[in-house]
Tab-separated table of C-alpha atoms in Angstrom:
chain	number	residue	atom	x	y	z
M	1	MET	CA	9.302	-8.072	36.603
M	2	SER	CA	10.283	-5.779	33.742
M	3	GLU	CA	8.632	-2.818	32.049
M	4	TYR	CA	7.530	-3.099	28.424
M	5	LYS	CA	6.663	-0.415	25.890
M	6	VAL	CA	3.372	-1.336	24.228
M	7	LYS	CA	1.902	0.242	21.083
M	8	VAL	CA	-1.806	-0.105	20.380
M	9	VAL	CA	-3.566	1.020	17.188
M	10	VAL	CA	-7.356	1.275	17.467
M	11	ARG	CA	-8.859	1.484	13.968
M	12	LEU	CA	-12.418	1.761	12.736
M	13	LYS	CA	-13.349	-1.498	10.986
M	14	SER	CA	-12.956	-1.186	7.232
M	15	VAL	CA	-16.713	-1.538	6.704
M	16	VAL	CA	-17.358	1.472	8.979
M	17	LEU	CA	-17.372	4.957	7.436
M	18	ASP	CA	-14.560	7.203	8.687
M	19	PRO	CA	-15.845	10.798	8.478
M	20	GLN	CA	-12.693	12.216	10.090
M	21	GLY	CA	-10.544	10.494	7.461
M	22	LYS	CA	-12.780	11.787	4.662
M	23	THR	CA	-12.534	15.331	6.057
M	24	VAL	CA	-8.736	15.114	6.200
M	25	LEU	CA	-8.698	13.755	2.631
M	26	SER	CA	-10.782	16.606	1.241
M	27	ALA	CA	-8.788	19.202	3.216
M	28	LEU	CA	-5.543	17.796	1.762
M	29	ARG	CA	-7.034	17.841	-1.766
M	30	ASN	CA	-8.120	21.460	-1.268
M	31	LEU	CA	-4.552	22.331	-0.270
M	32	GLY	CA	-3.381	20.929	-3.612
M	33	PHE	CA	-2.236	17.453	-2.514
M	34	SER	CA	-4.053	15.695	-5.370
M	35	GLN	CA	-1.823	12.607	-5.119
M	36	VAL	CA	-3.557	11.465	-1.896
M	37	GLN	CA	-6.038	8.702	-2.691
M	38	ASP	CA	-7.433	7.762	0.704
M	39	THR	CA	-6.902	8.519	4.397
M	40	ARG	CA	-8.042	6.765	7.580
M	41	VAL	CA	-7.623	8.326	11.001
M	42	SER	CA	-7.130	6.034	14.011
M	43	LYS	CA	-6.115	6.214	17.648
M	44	PHE	CA	-2.577	5.340	18.679
M	45	ILE	CA	-1.932	4.554	22.330
M	46	GLU	CA	1.536	4.069	23.776
M	47	MET	CA	1.824	2.516	27.228
M	48	ASP	CA	4.446	1.460	29.727
M	49	VAL	CA	3.285	-1.800	31.279
M	50	LYS	CA	4.969	-3.891	33.951
M	51	GLY	CA	4.867	-7.644	33.486
M	52	ASP	CA	6.740	-10.910	33.721
M	53	ASN	CA	6.973	-11.610	29.993
M	54	PRO	CA	5.731	-10.187	26.674
M	55	ALA	CA	3.020	-12.848	26.230
M	56	ILE	CA	1.388	-12.019	29.571
M	57	VAL	CA	1.636	-8.273	28.878
M	58	LYS	CA	0.000	-8.732	25.453
M	59	GLU	CA	-2.845	-10.703	27.003
M	60	GLN	CA	-3.447	-7.977	29.597
M	61	VAL	CA	-3.406	-5.233	26.964
M	62	GLU	CA	-5.934	-7.266	24.938
M	63	GLN	CA	-8.222	-7.153	27.966
M	64	MET	CA	-7.689	-3.391	28.292
M	65	CYS	CA	-8.660	-2.997	24.628
M	66	SER	CA	-11.814	-5.069	24.860
M	67	LYS	CA	-12.875	-3.451	28.170
M	68	LEU	CA	-11.972	0.190	27.595
M	69	LEU	CA	-9.780	1.271	24.708
M	70	ALA	CA	-11.778	-0.029	21.737
M	71	ASN	CA	-15.443	-0.354	20.881
M	72	PRO	CA	-15.542	-3.923	19.521
M	73	VAL	CA	-18.707	-3.220	17.529
M	74	ILE	CA	-17.014	-0.733	15.210
M	75	GLU	CA	-13.291	-0.918	15.981
M	76	ASP	CA	-10.408	-3.351	15.600
M	77	TYR	CA	-7.144	-3.179	17.499
M	78	GLU	CA	-3.552	-4.187	16.929
M	79	ILE	CA	-1.088	-4.657	19.791
M	80	GLU	CA	2.694	-4.609	19.597
M	81	VAL	CA	4.796	-5.334	22.685
M	82	MET	CA	8.375	-4.065	22.401
M	83	GLU	CA	11.076	-6.039	24.231
X	1	MET	CA	3.842	6.223	-10.847
X	2	SER	CA	3.003	3.795	-8.042
X	3	GLU	CA	0.826	3.978	-4.970
X	4	TYR	CA	2.392	3.864	-1.527
X	5	LYS	CA	0.884	3.126	1.872
X	6	VAL	CA	2.010	5.800	4.318
X	7	LYS	CA	1.679	5.695	8.103
X	8	VAL	CA	1.849	8.926	10.089
X	9	VAL	CA	1.910	9.182	13.889
X	10	VAL	CA	1.126	12.654	15.268
X	11	ARG	CA	2.178	12.836	18.930
X	12	LEU	CA	2.021	15.576	21.499
X	13	LYS	CA	5.583	16.692	22.299
X	14	SER	CA	6.844	15.025	25.455
X	15	VAL	CA	6.941	18.369	27.320
X	16	VAL	CA	3.219	18.908	26.603
X	17	LEU	CA	0.672	17.537	29.055
X	18	ASP	CA	-1.554	14.784	27.588
X	19	PRO	CA	-4.881	14.959	29.483
X	20	GLN	CA	-6.446	12.253	27.277
X	21	GLY	CA	-3.598	9.889	28.109
X	22	LYS	CA	-3.885	10.686	31.818
X	23	THR	CA	-7.639	9.992	31.695
X	24	VAL	CA	-7.060	6.644	29.981
X	25	LEU	CA	-4.397	5.802	32.568
X	26	SER	CA	-6.671	6.492	35.530
X	27	ALA	CA	-9.587	4.643	33.896
X	28	LEU	CA	-7.359	1.588	33.381
X	29	ARG	CA	-6.141	1.790	36.991
X	30	ASN	CA	-9.761	1.996	38.191
X	31	LEU	CA	-10.531	-1.146	36.198
X	32	GLY	CA	-7.779	-2.936	38.128
X	33	PHE	CA	-4.932	-2.732	35.592
X	34	SER	CA	-2.414	-1.537	38.167
X	35	GLN	CA	0.545	-2.689	36.074
X	36	VAL	CA	0.090	0.225	33.638
X	37	GLN	CA	2.641	2.945	34.400
X	38	ASP	CA	1.965	5.563	31.739
X	39	THR	CA	-0.148	6.083	28.618
X	40	ARG	CA	0.043	8.630	25.794
X	41	VAL	CA	-2.716	8.958	23.206
X	42	SER	CA	-1.791	10.087	19.691
X	43	LYS	CA	-3.290	10.310	16.215
X	44	PHE	CA	-2.511	7.667	13.635
X	45	ILE	CA	-3.191	8.484	9.987
X	46	GLU	CA	-2.934	5.915	7.210
X	47	MET	CA	-2.871	7.194	3.630
X	48	ASP	CA	-2.621	5.902	0.101
X	49	VAL	CA	-0.417	8.321	-1.823
X	50	LYS	CA	0.621	8.217	-5.491
X	51	GLY	CA	4.194	9.120	-6.275
X	52	ASP	CA	7.296	8.323	-8.289
X	53	ASN	CA	9.437	7.070	-5.424
X	54	PRO	CA	9.354	6.754	-1.609
X	55	ALA	CA	11.637	9.745	-1.022
X	56	ILE	CA	9.354	12.118	-2.957
X	57	VAL	CA	6.260	10.700	-1.231
X	58	LYS	CA	7.853	11.183	2.178
X	59	GLU	CA	8.709	14.792	1.364
X	60	GLN	CA	5.126	15.469	0.282
X	61	VAL	CA	3.693	13.878	3.422
X	62	GLU	CA	6.063	16.033	5.504
X	63	GLN	CA	4.486	19.077	3.856
X	64	MET	CA	0.996	17.701	4.611
X	65	CYS	CA	2.000	17.299	8.261
X	66	SER	CA	3.412	20.781	8.650
X	67	LYS	CA	0.505	22.404	6.767
X	68	LEU	CA	-2.467	20.452	8.090
X	69	LEU	CA	-2.024	17.230	10.038
X	70	ALA	CA	0.104	18.404	12.962
X	71	ASN	CA	0.329	21.530	15.061
X	72	PRO	CA	4.097	22.108	15.089
X	73	VAL	CA	3.910	24.157	18.289
X	74	ILE	CA	2.771	21.216	20.408
X	75	GLU	CA	3.047	18.118	18.191
X	76	ASP	CA	5.742	16.012	16.556
X	77	TYR	CA	5.190	13.632	13.686
X	78	GLU	CA	6.743	10.439	12.412
X	79	ILE	CA	6.297	9.254	8.812
X	80	GLU	CA	6.768	5.743	7.475
X	81	VAL	CA	6.413	5.041	3.753
X	82	MET	CA	5.782	1.363	2.980
X	83	GLU	CA	7.162	0.013	-0.317
């Protein structure tokens, strides 16, 4: 059994308003960064997970996302298992 | 002038305690995911930024990080400019 580094991005769905992103955008504009067009703020979770192979680890992390890490009504997630 | 997609990860420095990550870890363990060894929770910011070339855009986003997006005392950041 080996240990894998897993990266998970939990994003608000694109149809859902992102007030934190809008606040960051207007703060950046106020600081003079007029070249910024849009910002979205998401959660980024890095984990060390033990498992037999990357496919099994990815499946388990998918369960973690749907049970705890993401709210499937308003959020999407993306999982990357590093070898 | 083109528009670039930029991804920024703002992480707590590894010497700084991550209580949110520890809470996620113990919640996952309580749900039966005993194979998880460690979790760190970070911010992930996606931006659309106008600029002449990727090097200039990266430099500008570095300024945004040091001025607003990250707290340099306790956080590190990582910037990726997509072509």
